[in-house]
PDB file of C-alpha atoms in Angstrom:
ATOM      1  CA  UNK A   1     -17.583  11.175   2.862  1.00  0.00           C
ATOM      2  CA  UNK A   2     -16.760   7.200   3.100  1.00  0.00           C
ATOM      3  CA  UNK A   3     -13.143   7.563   2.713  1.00  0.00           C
ATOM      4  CA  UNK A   4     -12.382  10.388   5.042  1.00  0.00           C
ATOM      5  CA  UNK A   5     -14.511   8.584   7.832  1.00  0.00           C
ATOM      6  CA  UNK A   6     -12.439   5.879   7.439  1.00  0.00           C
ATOM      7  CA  UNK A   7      -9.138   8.108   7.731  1.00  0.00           C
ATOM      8  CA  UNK A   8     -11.067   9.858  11.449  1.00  0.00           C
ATOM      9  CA  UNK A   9     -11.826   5.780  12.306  1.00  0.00           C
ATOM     10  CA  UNK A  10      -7.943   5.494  11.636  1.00  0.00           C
ATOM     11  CA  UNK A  11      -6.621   8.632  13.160  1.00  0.00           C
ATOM     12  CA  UNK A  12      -8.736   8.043  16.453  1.00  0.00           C
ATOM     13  CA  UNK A  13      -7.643   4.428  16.720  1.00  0.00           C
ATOM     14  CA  UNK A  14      -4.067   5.673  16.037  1.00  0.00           C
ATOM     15  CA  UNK A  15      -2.623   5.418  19.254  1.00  0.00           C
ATOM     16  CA  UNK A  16      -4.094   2.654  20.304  1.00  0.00           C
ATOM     17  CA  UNK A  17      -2.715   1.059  17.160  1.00  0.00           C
ATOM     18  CA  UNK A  18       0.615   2.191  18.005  1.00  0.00           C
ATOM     19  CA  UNK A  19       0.381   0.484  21.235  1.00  0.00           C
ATOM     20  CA  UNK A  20      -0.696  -2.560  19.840  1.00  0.00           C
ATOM     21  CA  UNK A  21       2.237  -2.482  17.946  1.00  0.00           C
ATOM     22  CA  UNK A  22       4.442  -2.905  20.696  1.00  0.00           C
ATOM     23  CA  UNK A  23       3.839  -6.311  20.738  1.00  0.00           C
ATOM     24  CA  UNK A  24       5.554  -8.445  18.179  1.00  0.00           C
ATOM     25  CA  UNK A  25       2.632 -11.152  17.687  1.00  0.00           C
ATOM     26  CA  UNK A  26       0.399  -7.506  16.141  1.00  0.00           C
ATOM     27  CA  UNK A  27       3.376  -6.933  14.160  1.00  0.00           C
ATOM     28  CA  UNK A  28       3.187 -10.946  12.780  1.00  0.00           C
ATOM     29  CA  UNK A  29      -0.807 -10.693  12.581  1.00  0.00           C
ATOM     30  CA  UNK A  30      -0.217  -7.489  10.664  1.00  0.00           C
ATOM     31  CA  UNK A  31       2.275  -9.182   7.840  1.00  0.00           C
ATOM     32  CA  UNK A  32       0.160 -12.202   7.898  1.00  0.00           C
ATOM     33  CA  UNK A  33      -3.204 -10.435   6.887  1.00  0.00           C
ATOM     34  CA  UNK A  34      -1.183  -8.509   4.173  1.00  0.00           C
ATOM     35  CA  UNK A  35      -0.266 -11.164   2.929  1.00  0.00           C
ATOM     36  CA  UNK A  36      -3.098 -12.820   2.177  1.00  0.00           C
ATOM     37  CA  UNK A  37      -4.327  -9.862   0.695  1.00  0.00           C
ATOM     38  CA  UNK A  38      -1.133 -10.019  -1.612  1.00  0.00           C
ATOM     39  CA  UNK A  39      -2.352 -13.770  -2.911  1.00  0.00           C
ATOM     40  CA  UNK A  40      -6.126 -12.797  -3.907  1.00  0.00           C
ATOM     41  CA  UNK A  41      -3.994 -10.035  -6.040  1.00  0.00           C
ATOM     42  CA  UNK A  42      -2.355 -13.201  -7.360  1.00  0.00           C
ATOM     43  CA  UNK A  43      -5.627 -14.599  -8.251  1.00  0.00           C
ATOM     44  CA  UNK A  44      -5.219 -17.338  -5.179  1.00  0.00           C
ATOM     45  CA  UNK A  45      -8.437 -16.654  -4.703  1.00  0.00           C
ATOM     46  CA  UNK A  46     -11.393 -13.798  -4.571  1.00  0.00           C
ATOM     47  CA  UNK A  47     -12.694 -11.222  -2.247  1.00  0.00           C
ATOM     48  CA  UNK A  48     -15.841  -9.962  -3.448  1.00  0.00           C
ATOM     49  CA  UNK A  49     -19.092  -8.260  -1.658  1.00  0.00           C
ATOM     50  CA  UNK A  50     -21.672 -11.070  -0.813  1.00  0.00           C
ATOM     51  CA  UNK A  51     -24.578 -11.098  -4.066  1.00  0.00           C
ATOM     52  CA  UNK A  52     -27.510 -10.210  -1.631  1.00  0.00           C
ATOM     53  CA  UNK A  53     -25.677  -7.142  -0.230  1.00  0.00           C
ATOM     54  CA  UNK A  54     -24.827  -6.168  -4.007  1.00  0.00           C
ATOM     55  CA  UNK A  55     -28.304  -6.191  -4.553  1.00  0.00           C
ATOM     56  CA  UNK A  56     -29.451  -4.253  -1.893  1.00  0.00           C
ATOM     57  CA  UNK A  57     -26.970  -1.735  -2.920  1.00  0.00           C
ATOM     58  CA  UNK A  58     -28.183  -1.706  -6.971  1.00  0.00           C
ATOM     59  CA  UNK A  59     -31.477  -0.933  -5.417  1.00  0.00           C
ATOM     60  CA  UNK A  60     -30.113   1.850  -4.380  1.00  0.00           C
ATOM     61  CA  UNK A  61     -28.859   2.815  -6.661  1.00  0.00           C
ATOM     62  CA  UNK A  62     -32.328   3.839  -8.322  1.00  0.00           C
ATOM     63  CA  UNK A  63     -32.681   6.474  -6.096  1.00  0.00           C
ATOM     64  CA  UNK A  64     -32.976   9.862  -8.049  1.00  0.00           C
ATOM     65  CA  UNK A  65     -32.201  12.910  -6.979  1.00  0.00           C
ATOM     66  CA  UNK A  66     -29.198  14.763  -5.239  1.00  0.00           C
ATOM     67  CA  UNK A  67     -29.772  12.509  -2.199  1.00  0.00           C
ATOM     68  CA  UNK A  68     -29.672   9.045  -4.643  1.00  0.00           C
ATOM     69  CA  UNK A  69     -26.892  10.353  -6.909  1.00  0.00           C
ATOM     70  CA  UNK A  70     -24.962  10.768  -3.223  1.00  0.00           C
ATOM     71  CA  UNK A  71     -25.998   7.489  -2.082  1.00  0.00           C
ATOM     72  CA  UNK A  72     -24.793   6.038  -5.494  1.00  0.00           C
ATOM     73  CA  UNK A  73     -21.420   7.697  -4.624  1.00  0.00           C
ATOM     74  CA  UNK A  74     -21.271   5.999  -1.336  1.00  0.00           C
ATOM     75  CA  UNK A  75     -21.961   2.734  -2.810  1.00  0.00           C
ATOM     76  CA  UNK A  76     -19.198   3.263  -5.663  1.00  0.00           C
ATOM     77  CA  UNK A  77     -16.653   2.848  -2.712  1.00  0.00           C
ATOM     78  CA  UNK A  78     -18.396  -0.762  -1.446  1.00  0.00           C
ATOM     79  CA  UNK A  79     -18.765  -1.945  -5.469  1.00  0.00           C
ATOM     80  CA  UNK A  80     -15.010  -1.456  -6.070  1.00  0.00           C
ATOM     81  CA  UNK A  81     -13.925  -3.591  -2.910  1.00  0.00           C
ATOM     82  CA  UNK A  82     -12.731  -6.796  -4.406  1.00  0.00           C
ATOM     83  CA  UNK A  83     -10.078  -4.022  -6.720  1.00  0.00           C
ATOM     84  CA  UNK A  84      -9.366  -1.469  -4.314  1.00  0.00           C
ATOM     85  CA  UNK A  85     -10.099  -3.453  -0.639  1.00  0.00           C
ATOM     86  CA  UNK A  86      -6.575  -4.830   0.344  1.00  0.00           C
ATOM     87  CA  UNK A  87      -4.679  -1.457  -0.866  1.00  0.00           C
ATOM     88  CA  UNK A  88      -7.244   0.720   1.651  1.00  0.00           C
ATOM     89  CA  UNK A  89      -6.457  -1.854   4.254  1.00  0.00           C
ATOM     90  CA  UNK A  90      -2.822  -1.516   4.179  1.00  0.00           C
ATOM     91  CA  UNK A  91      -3.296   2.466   4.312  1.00  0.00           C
ATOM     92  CA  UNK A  92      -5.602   1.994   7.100  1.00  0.00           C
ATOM     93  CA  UNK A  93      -3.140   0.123   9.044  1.00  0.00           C
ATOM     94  CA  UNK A  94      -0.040   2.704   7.602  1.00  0.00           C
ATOM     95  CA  UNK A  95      -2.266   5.727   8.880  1.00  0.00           C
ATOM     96  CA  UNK A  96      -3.110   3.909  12.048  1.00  0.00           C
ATOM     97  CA  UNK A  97       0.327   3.194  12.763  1.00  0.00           C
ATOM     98  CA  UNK A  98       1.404   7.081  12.247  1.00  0.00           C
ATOM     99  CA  UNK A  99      -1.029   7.996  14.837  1.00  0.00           C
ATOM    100  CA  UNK A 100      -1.274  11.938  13.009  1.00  0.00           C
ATOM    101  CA  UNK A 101      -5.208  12.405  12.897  1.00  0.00           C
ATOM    102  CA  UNK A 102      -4.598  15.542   9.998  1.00  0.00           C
ATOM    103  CA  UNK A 103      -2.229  13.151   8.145  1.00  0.00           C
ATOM    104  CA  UNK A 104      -4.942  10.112   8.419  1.00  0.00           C
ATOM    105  CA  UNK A 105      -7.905  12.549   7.109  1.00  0.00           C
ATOM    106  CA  UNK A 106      -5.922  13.987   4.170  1.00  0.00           C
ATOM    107  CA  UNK A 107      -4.783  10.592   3.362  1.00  0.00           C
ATOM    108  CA  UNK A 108      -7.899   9.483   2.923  1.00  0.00           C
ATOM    109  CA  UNK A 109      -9.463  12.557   1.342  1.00  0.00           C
ATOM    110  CA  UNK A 110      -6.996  12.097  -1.313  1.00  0.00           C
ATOM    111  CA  UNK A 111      -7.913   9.110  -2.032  1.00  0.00           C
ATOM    112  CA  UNK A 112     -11.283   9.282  -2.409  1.00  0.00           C
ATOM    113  CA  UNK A 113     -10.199  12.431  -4.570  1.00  0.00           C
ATOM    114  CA  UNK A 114      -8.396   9.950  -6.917  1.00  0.00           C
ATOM    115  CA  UNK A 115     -11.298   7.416  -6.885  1.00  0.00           C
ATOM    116  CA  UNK A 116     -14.083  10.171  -7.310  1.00  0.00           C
ATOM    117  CA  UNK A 117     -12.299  12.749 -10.131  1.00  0.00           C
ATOM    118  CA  UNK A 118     -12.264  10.259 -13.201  1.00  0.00           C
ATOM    119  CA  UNK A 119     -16.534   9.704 -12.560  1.00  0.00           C
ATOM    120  CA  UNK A 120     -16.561  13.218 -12.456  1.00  0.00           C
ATOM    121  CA  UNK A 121     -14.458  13.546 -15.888  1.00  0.00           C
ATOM    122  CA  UNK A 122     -16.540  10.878 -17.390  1.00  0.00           C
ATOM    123  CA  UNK A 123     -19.925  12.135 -15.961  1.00  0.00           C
ATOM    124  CA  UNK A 124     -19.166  15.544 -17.879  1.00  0.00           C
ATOM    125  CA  UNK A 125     -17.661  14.315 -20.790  1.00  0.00           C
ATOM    126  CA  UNK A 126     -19.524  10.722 -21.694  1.00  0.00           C
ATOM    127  CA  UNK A 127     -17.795  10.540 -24.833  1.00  0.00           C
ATOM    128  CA  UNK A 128     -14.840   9.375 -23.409  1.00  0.00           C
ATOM    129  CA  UNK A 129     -16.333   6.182 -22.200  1.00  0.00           C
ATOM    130  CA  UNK A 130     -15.773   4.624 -25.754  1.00  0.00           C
ATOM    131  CA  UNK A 131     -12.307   5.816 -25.622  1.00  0.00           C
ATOM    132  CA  UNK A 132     -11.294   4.279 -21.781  1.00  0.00           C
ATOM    133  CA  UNK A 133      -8.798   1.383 -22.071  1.00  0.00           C
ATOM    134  CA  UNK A 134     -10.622  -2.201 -22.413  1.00  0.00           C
ATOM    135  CA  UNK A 135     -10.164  -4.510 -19.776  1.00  0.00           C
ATOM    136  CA  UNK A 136      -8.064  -7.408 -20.287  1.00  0.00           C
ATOM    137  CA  UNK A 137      -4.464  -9.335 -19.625  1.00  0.00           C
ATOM    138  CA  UNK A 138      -3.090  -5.923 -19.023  1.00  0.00           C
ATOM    139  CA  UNK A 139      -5.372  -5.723 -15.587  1.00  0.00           C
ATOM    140  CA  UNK A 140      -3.886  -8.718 -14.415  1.00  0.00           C
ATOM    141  CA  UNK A 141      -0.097  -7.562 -14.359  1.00  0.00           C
ATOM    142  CA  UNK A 142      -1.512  -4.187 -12.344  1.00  0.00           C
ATOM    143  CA  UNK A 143      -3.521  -6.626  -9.682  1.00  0.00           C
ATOM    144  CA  UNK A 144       0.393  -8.172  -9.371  1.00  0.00           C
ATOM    145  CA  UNK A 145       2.019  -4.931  -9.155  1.00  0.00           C
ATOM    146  CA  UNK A 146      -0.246  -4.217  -6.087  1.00  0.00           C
ATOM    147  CA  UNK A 147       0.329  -7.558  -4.750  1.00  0.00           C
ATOM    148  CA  UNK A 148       3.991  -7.408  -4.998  1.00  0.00           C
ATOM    149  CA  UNK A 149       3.597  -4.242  -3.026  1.00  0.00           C
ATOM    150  CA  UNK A 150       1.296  -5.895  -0.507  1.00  0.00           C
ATOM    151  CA  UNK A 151       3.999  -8.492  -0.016  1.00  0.00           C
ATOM    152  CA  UNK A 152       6.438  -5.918   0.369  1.00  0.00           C
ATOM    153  CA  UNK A 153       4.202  -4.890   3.437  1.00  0.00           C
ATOM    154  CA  UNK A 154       3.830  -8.183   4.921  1.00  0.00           C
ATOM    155  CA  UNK A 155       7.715  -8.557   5.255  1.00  0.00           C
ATOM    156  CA  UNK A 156       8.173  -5.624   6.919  1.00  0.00           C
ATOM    157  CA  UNK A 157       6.182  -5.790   9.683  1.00  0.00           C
ATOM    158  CA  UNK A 158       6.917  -9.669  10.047  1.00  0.00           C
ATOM    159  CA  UNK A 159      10.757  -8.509   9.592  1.00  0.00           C
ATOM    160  CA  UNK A 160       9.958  -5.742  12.614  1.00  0.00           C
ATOM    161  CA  UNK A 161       8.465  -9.164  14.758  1.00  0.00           C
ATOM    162  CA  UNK A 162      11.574 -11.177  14.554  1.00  0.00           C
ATOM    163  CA  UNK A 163      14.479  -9.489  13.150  1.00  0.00           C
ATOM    164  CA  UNK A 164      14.189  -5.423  13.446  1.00  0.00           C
ATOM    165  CA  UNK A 165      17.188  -4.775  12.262  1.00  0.00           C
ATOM    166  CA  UNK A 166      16.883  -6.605   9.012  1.00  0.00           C
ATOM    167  CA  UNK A 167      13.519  -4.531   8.239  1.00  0.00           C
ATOM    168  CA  UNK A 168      15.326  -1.858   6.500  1.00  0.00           C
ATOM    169  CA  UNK A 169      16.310  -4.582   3.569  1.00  0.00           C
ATOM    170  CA  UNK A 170      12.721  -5.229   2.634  1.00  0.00           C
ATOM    171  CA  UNK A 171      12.187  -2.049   0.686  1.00  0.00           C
ATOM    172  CA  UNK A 172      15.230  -2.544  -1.452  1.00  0.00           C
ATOM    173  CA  UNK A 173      14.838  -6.309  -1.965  1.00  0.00           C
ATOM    174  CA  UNK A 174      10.743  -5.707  -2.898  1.00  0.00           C
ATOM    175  CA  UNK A 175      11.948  -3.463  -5.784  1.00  0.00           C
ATOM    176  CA  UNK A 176      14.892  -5.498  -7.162  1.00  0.00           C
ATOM    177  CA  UNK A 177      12.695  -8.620  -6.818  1.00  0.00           C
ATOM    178  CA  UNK A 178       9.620  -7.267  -8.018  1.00  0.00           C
ATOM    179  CA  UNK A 179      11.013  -4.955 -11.034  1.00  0.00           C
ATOM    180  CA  UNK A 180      12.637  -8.184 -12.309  1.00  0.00           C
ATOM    181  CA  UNK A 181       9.731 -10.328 -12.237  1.00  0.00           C
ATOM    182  CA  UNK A 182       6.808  -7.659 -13.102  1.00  0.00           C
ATOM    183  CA  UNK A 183       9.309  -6.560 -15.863  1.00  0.00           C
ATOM    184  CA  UNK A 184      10.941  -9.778 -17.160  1.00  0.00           C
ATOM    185  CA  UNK A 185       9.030 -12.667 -15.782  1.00  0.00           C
ATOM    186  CA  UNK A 186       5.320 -12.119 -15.823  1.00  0.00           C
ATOM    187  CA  UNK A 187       4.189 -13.025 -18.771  1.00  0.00           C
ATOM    188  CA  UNK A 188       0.599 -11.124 -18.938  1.00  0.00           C
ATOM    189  CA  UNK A 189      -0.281  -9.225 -22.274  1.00  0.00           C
ATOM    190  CA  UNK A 190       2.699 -10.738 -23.855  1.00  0.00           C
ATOM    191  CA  UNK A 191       1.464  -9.964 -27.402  1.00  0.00           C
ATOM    192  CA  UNK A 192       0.891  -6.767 -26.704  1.00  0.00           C
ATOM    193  CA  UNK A 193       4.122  -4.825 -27.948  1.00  0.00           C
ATOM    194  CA  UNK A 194       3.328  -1.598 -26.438  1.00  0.00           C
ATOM    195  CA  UNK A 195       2.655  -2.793 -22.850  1.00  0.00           C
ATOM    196  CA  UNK A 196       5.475  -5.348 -22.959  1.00  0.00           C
ATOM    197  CA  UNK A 197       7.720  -2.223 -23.492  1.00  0.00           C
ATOM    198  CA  UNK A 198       5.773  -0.110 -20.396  1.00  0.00           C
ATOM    199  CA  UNK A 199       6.643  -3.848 -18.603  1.00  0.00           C
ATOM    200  CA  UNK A 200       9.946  -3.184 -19.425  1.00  0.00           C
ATOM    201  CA  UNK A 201      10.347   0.215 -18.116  1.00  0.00           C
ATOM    202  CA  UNK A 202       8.453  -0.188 -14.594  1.00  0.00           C
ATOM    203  CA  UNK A 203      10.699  -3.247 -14.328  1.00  0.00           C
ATOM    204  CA  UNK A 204      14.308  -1.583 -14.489  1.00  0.00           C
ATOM    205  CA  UNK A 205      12.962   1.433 -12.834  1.00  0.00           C
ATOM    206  CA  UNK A 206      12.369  -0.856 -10.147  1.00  0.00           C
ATOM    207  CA  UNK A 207      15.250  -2.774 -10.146  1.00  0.00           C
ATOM    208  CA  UNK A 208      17.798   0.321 -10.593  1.00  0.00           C
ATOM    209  CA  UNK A 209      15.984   2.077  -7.292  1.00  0.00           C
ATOM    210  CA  UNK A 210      15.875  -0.698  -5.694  1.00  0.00           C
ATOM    211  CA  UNK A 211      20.149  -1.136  -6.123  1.00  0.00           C
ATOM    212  CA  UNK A 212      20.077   2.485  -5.578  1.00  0.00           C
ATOM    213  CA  UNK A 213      17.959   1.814  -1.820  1.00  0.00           C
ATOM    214  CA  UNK A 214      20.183  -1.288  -0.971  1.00  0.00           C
ATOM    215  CA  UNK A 215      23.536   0.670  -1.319  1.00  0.00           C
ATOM    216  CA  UNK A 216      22.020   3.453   1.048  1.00  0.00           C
ATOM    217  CA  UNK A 217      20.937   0.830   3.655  1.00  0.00           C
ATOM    218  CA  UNK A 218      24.050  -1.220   3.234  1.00  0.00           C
ATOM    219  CA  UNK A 219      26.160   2.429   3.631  1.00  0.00           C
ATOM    220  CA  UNK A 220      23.853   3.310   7.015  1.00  0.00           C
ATOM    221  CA  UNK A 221      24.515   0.006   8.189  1.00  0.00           C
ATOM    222  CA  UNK A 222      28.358   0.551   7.806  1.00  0.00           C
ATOM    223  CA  UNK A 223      28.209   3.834   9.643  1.00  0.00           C
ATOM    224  CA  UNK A 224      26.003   2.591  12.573  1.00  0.00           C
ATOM    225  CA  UNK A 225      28.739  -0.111  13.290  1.00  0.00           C
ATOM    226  CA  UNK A 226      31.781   2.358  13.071  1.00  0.00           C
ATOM    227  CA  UNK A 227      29.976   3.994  15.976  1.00  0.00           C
ATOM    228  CA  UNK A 228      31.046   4.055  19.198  1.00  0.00           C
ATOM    229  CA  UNK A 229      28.946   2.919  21.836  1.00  0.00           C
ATOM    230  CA  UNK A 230      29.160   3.249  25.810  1.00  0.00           C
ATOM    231  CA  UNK A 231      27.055   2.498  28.796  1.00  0.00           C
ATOM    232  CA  UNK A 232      24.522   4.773  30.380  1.00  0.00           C
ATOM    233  CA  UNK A 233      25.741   7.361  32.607  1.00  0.00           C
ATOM    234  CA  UNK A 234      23.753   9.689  35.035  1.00  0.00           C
ATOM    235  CA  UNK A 235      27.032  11.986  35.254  1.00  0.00           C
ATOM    236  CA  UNK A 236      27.632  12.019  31.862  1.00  0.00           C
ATOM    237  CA  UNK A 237      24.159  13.377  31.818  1.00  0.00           C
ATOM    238  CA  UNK A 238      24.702  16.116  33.969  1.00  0.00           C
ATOM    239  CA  UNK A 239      27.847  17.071  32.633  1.00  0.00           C
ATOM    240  CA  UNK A 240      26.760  17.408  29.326  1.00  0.00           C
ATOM    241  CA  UNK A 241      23.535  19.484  29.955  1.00  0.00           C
ATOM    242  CA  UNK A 242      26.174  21.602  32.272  1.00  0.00           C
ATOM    243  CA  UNK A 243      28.124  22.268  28.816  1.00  0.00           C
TER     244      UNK A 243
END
């Protein structure tokens, strides 16, 4: 119920969005609020629900019934902010941009469907709660690997602001960029052996797509040039809708 609101907020706001978006200092805002999201994923600093609203909501949370065990679901969504917040604000702003109200609602659906299926695995099955992965070092090379793609955000749109034609290199570049660092560089769980080799894998997966993305920019680039341009003509016009 939260989540798909939030995809009908998004999809009714859509074309206003996209009209927003005209204007290059949106487009700047835009890639400036991503990326500060990117740097609390960095650990820069936190975003986290305000303690007297977190207690409000644990209250709650001792509701029983089908009416508290829905309210508790509800809640789930604001107690998993600080983790989850800057991701659902850069799909807020993607759906908002696309202006498609179905896409917007599924979008969001789907995500609360992620969110919502493993508390439904581990509500039926509670024996797997001893067996879930422990938090540790590992968590903090996933917060990176969102904020590399939060960065990845903020360049676009800044890159749409000032230099449109030089948006196009920003997926490519995030990839190669990121892969090598999140694969190579980042040095989180380093004893572990296992996730060192995962590290590894996501890193020149990363890094080969992201070679693969540049040469198929770099190629569209080539063939937009070769093109020949010439000015607007009303007779042209007319002559070729007569053909």
């Amino acid at each position: 119920s939260m989540y798909t609101a939030l995809g009908v907020v998004a999809a009714f706001s859509g074309a206003m969005f996209g009209g927003w978006l005209q204007s290059p200092y949106v487009l700047i805002g835009i890639g400036v609020l991503f990326l500060l999201l990117a740097l609390s994923m960095f650990g820069l600093y936190e975003l986290q629900v305000p303690p007297a609203l977190m207690n409000k909501l644990g209250g709650a949370q001792q509701v029983t019934g089908t009416l508290g065990y829905y309210l508790s679901g509800l809640v789930v969504g604001v107690f998993a902010a600080p983790c989850i917040g800057p991701p659902i604000i850069a799909l807020l702003a993607y759906v908002a941009a696309r202006g498609e109200p179905w896409f917007s609602v599924a979008a969001f659906f789907v995500l609360a469907l992620g969110l919502g299926f493993p508390y439904l695995i581990l509500g039926a099955f509670s024996g797997l709660l001893s067996k879930m992965p422990k938090s540790g070092e590992w968590m903090i090379w996933i917060r990176k690997l969102f904020g590399v793609i939060l960065i990845g955000f903020a360049l676009h749109y800044i890159l749409l602001a000032l230099w449109r034609e030089q948006a196009a290199w920003v997926a490519p570049a995030t990839m190669l960029l990121g892969g090598f660092y999140l694969g190579f560089l980042e040095r989180s769980a380093a004893a572990n052996r296992w996730f060192t080799a995962l590290k590894w894998v996501v890193g020149t997966a990363g890094i080969v797509f992201g070679a693969f993305l540049a040469a198929k920019v770099y190629q569209h680039g080539q063939e937009q040039v070769a093109m020949h341009w010439e000015p607007y003509s009303e007779q042209r016009v007319e002559q070729a809708l007569a053909a």
